[in-house]
CSV table of C-alpha atoms and ligand atoms in Angstrom, one decimal:
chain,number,residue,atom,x,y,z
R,1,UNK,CA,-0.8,10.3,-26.1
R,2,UNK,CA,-2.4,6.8,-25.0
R,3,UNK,CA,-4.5,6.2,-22.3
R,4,UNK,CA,-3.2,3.6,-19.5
R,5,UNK,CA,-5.0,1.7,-17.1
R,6,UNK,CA,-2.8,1.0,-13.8
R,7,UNK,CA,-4.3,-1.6,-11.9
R,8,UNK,CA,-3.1,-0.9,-8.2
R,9,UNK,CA,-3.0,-3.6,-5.0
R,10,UNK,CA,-2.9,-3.0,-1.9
R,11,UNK,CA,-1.6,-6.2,0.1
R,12,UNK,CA,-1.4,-6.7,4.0
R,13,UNK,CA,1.6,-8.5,5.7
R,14,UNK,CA,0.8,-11.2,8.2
R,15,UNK,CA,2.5,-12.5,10.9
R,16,UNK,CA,2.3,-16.4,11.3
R,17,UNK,CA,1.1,-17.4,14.7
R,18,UNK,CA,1.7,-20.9,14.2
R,19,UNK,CA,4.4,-20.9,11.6
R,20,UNK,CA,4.9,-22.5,8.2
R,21,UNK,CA,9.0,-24.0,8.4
R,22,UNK,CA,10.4,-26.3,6.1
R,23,UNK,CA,8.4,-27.6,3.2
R,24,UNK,CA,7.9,-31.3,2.2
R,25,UNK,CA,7.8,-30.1,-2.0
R,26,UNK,CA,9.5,-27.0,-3.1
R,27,UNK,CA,8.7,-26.9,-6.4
R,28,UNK,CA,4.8,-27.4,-5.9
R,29,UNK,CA,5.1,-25.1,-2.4
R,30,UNK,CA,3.8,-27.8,-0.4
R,31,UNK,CA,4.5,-27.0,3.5
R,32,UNK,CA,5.9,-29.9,6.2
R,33,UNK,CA,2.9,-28.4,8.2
R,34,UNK,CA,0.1,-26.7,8.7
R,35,UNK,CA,0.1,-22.7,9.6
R,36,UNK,CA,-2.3,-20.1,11.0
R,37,UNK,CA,-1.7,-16.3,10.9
R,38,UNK,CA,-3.1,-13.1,11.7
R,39,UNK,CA,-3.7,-10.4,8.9
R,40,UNK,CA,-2.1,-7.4,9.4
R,41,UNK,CA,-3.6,-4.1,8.9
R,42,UNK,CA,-0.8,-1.4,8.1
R,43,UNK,CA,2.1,-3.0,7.0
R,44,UNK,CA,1.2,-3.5,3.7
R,45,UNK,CA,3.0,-3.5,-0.1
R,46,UNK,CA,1.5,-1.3,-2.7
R,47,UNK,CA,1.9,-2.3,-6.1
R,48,UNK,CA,1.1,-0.8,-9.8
R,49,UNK,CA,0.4,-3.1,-12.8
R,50,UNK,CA,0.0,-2.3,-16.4
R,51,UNK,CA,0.6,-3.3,-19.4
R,52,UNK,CA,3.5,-1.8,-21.6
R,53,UNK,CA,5.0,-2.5,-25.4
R,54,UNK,CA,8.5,-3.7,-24.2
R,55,UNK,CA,10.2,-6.9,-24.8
R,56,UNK,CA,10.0,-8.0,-21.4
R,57,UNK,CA,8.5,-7.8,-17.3
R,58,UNK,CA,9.8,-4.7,-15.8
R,59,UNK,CA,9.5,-4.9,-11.7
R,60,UNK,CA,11.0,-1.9,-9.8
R,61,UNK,CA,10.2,-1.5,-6.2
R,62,UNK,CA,11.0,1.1,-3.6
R,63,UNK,CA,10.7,0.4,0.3
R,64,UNK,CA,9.8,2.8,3.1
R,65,UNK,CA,13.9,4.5,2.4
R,66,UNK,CA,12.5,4.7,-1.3
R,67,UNK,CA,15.3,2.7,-2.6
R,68,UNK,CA,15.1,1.6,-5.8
R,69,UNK,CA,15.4,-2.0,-6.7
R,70,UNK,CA,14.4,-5.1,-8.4
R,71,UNK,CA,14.1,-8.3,-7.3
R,72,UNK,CA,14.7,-11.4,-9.3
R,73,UNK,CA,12.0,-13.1,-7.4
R,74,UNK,CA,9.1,-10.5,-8.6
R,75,UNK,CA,10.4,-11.3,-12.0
R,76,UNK,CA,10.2,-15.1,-12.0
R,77,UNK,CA,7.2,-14.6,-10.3
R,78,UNK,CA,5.9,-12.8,-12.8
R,79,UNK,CA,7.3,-15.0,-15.6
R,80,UNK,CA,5.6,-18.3,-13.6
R,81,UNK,CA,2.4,-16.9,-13.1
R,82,UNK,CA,2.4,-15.5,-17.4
R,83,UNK,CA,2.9,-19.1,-18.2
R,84,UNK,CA,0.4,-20.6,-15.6
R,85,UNK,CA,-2.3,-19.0,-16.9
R,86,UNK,CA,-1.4,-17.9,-20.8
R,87,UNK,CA,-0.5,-14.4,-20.4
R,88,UNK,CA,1.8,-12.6,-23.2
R,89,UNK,CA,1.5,-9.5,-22.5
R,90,UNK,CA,4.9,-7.9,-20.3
R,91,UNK,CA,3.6,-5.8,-17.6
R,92,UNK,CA,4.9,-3.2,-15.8
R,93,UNK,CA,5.3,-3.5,-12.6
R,94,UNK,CA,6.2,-1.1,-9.6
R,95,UNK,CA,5.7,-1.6,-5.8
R,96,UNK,CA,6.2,0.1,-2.5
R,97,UNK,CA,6.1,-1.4,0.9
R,98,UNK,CA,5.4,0.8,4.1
R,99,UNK,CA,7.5,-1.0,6.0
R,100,UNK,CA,11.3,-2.4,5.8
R,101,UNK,CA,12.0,-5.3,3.8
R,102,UNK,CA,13.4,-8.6,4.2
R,103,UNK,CA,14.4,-8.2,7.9
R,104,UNK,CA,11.3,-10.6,9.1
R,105,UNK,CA,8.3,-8.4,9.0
R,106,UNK,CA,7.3,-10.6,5.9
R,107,UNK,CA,7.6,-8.3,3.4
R,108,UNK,CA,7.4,-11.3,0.7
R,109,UNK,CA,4.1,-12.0,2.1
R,110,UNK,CA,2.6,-8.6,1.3
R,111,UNK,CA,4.7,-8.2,-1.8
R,112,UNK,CA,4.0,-11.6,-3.8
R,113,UNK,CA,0.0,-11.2,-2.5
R,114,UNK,CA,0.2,-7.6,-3.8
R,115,UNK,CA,2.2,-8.6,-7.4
R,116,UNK,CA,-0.3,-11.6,-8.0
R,117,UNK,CA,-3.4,-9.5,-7.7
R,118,UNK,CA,-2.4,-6.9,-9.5
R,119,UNK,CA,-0.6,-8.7,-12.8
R,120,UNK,CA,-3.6,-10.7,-13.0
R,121,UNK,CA,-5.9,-8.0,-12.8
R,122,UNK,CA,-3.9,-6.1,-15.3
R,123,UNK,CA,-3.9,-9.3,-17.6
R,124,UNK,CA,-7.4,-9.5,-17.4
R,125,UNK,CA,-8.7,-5.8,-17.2
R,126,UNK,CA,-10.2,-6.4,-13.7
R,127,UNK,CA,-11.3,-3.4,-11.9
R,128,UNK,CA,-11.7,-4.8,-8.3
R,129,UNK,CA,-11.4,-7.9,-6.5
R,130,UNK,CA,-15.0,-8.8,-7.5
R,131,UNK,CA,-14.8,-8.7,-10.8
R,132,UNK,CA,-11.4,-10.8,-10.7
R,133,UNK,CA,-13.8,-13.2,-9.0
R,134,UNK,CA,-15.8,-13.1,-11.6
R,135,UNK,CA,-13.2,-13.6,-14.3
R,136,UNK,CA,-12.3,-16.6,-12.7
R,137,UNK,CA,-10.1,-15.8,-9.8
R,138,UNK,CA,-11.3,-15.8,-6.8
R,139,UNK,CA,-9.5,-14.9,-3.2
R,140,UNK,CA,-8.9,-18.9,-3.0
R,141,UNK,CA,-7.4,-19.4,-6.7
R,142,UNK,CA,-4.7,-16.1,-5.7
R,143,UNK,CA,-4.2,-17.3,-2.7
R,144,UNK,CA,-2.5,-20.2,-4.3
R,145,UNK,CA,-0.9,-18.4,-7.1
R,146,UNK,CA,0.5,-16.1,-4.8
R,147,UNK,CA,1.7,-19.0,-2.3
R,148,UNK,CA,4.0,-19.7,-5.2
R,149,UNK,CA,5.8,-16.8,-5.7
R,150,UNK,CA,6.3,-17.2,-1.1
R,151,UNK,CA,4.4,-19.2,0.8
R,152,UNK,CA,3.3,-17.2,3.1
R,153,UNK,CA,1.5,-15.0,0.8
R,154,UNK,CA,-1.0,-17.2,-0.1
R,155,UNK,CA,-2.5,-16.3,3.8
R,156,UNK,CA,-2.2,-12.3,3.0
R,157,UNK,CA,-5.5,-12.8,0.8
R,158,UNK,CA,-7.9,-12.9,3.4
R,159,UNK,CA,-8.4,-10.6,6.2
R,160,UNK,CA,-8.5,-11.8,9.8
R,161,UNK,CA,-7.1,-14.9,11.2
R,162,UNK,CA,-5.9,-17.4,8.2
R,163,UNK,CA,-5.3,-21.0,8.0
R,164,UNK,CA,-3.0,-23.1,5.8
R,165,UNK,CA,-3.2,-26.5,5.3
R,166,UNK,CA,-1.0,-29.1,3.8
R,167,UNK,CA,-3.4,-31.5,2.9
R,168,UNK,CA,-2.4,-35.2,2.2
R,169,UNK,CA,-1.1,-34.1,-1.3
R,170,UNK,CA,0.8,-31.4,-2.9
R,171,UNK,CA,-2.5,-30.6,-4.8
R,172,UNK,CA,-4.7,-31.0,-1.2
R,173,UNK,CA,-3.6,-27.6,0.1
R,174,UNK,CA,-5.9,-25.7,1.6
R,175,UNK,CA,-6.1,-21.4,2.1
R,176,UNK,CA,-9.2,-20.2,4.2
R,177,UNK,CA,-10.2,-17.5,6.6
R,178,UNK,CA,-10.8,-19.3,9.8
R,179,UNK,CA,-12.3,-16.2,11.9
R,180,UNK,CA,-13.0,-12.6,10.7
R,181,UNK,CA,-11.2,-9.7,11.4
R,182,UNK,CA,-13.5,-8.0,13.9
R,183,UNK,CA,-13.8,-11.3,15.8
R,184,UNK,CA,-11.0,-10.1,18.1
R,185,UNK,CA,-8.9,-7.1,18.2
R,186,UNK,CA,-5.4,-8.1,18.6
R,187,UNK,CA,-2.3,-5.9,18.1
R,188,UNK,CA,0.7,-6.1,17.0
R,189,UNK,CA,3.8,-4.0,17.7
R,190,UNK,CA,6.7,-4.9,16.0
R,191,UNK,CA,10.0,-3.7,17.8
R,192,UNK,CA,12.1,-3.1,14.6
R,193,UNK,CA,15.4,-3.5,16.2
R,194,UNK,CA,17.5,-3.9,13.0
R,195,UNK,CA,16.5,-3.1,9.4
R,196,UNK,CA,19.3,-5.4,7.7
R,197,UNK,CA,18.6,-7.3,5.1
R,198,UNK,CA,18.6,-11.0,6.4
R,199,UNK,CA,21.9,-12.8,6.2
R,200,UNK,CA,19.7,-15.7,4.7
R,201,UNK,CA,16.7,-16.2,2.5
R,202,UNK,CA,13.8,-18.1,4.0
R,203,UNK,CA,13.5,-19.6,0.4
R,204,UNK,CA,17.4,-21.6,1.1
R,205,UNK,CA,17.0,-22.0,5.4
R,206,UNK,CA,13.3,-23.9,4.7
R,207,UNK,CA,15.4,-26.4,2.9
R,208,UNK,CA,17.7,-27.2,5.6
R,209,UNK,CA,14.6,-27.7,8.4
R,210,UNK,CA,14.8,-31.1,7.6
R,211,UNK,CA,18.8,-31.7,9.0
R,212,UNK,CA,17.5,-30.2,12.5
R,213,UNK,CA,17.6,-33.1,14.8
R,214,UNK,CA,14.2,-30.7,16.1
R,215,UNK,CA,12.2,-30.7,13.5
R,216,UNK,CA,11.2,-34.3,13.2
R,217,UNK,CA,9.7,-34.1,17.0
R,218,UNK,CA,8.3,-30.2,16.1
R,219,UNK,CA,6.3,-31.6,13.4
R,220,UNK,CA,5.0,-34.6,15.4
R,221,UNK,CA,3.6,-31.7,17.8
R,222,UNK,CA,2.1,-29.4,15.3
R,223,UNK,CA,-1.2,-30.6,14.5
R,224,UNK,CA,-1.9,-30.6,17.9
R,225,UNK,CA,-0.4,-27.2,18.9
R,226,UNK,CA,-2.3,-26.1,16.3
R,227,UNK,CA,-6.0,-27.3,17.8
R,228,UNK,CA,-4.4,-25.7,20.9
R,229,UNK,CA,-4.0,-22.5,19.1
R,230,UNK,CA,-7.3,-22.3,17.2
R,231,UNK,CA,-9.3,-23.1,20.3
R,232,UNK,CA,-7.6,-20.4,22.1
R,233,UNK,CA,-8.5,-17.2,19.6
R,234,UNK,CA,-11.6,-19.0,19.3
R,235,UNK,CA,-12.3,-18.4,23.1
R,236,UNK,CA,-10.2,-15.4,23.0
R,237,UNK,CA,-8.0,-16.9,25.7
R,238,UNK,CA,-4.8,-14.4,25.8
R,239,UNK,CA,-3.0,-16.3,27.7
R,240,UNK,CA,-3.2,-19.8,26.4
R,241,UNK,CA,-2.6,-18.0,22.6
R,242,UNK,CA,0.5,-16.0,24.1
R,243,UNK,CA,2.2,-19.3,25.4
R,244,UNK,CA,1.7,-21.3,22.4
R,245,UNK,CA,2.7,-18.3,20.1
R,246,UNK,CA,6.0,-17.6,22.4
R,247,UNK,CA,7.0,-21.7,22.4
R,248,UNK,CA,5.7,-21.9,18.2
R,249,UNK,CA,8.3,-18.9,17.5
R,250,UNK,CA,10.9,-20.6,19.7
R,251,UNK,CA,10.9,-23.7,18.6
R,252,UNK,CA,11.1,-22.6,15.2
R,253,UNK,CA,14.2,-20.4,15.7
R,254,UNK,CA,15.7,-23.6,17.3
R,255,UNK,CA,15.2,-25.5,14.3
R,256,UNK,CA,16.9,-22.8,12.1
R,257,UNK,CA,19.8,-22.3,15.1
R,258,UNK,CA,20.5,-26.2,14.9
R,259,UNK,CA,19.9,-27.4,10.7
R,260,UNK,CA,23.6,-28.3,9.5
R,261,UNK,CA,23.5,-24.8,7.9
R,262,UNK,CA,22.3,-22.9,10.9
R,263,UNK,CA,20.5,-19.9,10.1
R,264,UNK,CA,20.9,-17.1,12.8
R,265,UNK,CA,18.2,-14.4,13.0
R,266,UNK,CA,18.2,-13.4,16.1
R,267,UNK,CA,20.5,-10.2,17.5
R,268,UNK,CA,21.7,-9.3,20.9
R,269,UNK,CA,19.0,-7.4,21.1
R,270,UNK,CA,16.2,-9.8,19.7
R,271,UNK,CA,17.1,-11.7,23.4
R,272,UNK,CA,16.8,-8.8,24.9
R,273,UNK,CA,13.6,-8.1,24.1
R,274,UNK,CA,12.3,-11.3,24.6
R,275,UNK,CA,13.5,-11.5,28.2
R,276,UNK,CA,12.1,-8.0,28.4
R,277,UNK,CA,8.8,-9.2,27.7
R,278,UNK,CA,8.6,-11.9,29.9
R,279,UNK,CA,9.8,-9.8,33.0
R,280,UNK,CA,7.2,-7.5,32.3
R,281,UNK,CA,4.4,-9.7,31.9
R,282,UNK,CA,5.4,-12.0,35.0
R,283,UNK,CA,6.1,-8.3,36.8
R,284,UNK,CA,2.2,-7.7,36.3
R,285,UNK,CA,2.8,-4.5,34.1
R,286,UNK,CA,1.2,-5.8,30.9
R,287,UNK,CA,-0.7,-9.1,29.2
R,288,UNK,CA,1.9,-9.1,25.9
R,289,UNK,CA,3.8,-12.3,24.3
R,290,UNK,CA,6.0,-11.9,21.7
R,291,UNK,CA,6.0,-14.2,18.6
R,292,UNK,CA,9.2,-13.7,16.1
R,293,UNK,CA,9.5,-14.5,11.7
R,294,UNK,CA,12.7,-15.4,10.0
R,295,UNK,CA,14.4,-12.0,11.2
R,296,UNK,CA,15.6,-10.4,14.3
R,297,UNK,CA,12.3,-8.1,14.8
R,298,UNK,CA,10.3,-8.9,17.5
R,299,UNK,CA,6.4,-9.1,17.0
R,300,UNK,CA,4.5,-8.1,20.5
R,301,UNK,CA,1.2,-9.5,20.5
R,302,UNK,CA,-1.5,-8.1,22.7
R,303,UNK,CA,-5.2,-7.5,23.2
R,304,UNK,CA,-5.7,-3.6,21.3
R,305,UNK,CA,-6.8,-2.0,24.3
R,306,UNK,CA,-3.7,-2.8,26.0
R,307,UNK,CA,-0.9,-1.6,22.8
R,308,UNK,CA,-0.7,1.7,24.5
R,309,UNK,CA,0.9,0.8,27.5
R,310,UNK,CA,2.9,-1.9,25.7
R,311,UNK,CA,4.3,0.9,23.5
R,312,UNK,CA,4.9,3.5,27.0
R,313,UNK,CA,6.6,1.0,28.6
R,314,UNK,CA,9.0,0.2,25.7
R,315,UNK,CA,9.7,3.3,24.4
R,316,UNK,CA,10.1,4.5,28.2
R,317,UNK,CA,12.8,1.7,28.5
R,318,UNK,CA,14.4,1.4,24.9
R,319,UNK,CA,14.2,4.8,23.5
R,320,UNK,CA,16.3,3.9,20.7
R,321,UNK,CA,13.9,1.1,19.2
R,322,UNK,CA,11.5,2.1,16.4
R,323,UNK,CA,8.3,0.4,16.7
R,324,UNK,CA,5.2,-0.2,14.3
R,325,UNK,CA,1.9,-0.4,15.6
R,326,UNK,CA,-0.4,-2.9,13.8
R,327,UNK,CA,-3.6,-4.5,14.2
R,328,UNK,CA,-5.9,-7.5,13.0
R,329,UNK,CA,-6.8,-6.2,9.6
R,330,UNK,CA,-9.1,-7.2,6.6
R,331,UNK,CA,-7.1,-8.3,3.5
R,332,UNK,CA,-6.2,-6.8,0.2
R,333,UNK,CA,-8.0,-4.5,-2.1
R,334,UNK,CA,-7.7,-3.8,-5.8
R,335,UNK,CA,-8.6,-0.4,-7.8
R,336,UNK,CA,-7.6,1.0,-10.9
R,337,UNK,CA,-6.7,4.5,-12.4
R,338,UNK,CA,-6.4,5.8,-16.1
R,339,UNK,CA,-3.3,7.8,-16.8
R,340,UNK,CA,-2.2,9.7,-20.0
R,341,UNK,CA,1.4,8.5,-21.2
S,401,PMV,O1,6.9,-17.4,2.8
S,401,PMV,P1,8.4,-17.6,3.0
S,401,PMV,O2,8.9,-18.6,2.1
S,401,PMV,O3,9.2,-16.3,3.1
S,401,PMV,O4,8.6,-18.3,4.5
S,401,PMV,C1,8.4,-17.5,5.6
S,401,PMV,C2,8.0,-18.4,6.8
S,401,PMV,C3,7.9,-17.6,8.1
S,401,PMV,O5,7.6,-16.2,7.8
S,401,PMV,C4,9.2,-17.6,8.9
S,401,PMV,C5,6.8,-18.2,8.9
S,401,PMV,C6,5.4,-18.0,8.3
S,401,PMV,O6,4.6,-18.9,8.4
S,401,PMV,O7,5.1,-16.9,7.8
């Protein structure tokens, strides 16, 4: 018998406020804009590292209907980050997500955040987040590992409300936490209104961004939807955040609906829901906006205090929809176990 030491992340989704669509450099990951997002505090992928005496990376992953897969992205992944940094050693890998994948409740995010953390801890027999940080990597050097394996990971390393930068060069990029978690208490209630797998990848529609007749004038408006949208969580100002979130996660489905390869996302229901929303608010009944990722589920963003209503009056008038309730939250965390094998 040999003792094993399983190094185990926990990584948080986010959900983008201000979205990262279309990239100027795929290879280096660098985005067409800049992007802002809120941490999320219960979605969240689980994933087990360790060493092992095969030949080669084994990922496996389950999500929340236990399935069990791979994914050839964990594996590259793996294989990009092992060369990066001079790692030999194949790893072991298994994860778990809480939540349904690849349906837009950024299960990448959570999922390349979580793999990052833990193959380099296992690589480097780190115990905890601090004493990665003390090997070397810090929240800000994962961050932009992890941004590599899906861009929107790099922002599930820090808790609260997260900023992305392109910077004026591929190299210029920039991952920070731009206010804490407990600075505002925002919710999030994602209307899960269909858990099929996405009838594209994110990775092949941020490519065609470009051929949208939209995009050029989208990204002509984002630094300045983007001061718009820091100065409003900054005030904590509902409703100038909820109008810039709703137009952001419009606009951005526009550019996907008109590239030369459209990409579709949203359902019957997706509409629905929207509209919903709206004739609620305007109807008095609750202060929620909706924001929406590269999938047809709906994200329904709201002050905490007021997620119980949001969730009465939607279960009261959709029974059939499942819904998540989630919250601002405060980033990933690393421990370890010892197992006999
Ligand atoms: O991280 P990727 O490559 O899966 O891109 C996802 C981008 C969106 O989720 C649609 C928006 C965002 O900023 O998270």
């Amino acid at each position: 018998m040999s003792r094993t030491t399983i190094y185990r992340c926990q990584a948080p989704s986010n959900i983008a406020l201000i979205k990262y669509w279309g990239k100027r450099q795929a290879e280096l990951q660098w985005p067409a804009n800049d992007s802002l997002s809120m941490t999320l505090s219960h979605c969240a992928s689980t994933t087990n590292a360790s060493i092992h005496d095969g030949p080669n990376h084994i990922f496996r992953y389950a999500d929340r209907q236990n399935e069990d897969r791979t994914n050839a992205k964990a594996i590259t992944h793996l294989e990009f980050l092992a060369r990066k940094l001079g790692f030999e050693a194949p790893l072991k890998v298994i994860s778990q997500n809480n939540f349904p994948s690849d349906c837009g409740i950024a299960s990448s995010a959570s999922g390349m955040a979580a793999l990052t953390i833990a193959a380099v801890a296992a690589w480097t027999n780190a115990r905890s987040l601090a004493e990665l940080s003390t090997k070397g990597y810090d929240r800000n050097k994962l961050a932009h590992l992890a941004r590599m394996g899906s861009g929107s990971a790099g922002r599930s390393l820090f808790g609260g409300f997260v900023k992305w930068t392109a910077g004026a060069a591929a190299d210029a990029q920039n991952l920070q936490q731009v206010l804490p978690t407990d600075h505002w208490e925002l919710a999030d209630i994602i209307a899960v209104v269909s858990q099929a797998k996405k009838p594209r990848s994110s990775r092949e529609a941020h490519a065609d961004a470009w051929s949208s007749p939209l995009f050029a004038p989208r990204l002509a408006e984002t630094n300045d939807r983007m001061r718009r949208t820091e100065a409003a969580l900054t005030e904590r100002n509902l409703e100038a955040l909820g109008q810039l979130i709703e137009q952001e996660a419009l606009e951005m489905h526009a550019v996907m609906m008109t590239a030369q390869n459209p990409a579709n996302y949203l359902t019957q229901q997706t509409v629905m829901l929207l509209s919903w929303i709206r004739e609620e608010r305007y109807a008095g009944r609750f202060p929620a906006y909706f924001t929406l990722d590269a999938g047809p589920n709906v994200h329904i963003i709201c002050e905490k205090k007021d997620a119980q209503i949001v969730i009465e009056r939607l279960t009261a008038t959709y029974p059939g929809v499942e819904l998540i309730a989630d919250h601002v939250g405060n980033g990933p965390n690393l421990t370890f176990a010892e197992t006999d094998l």
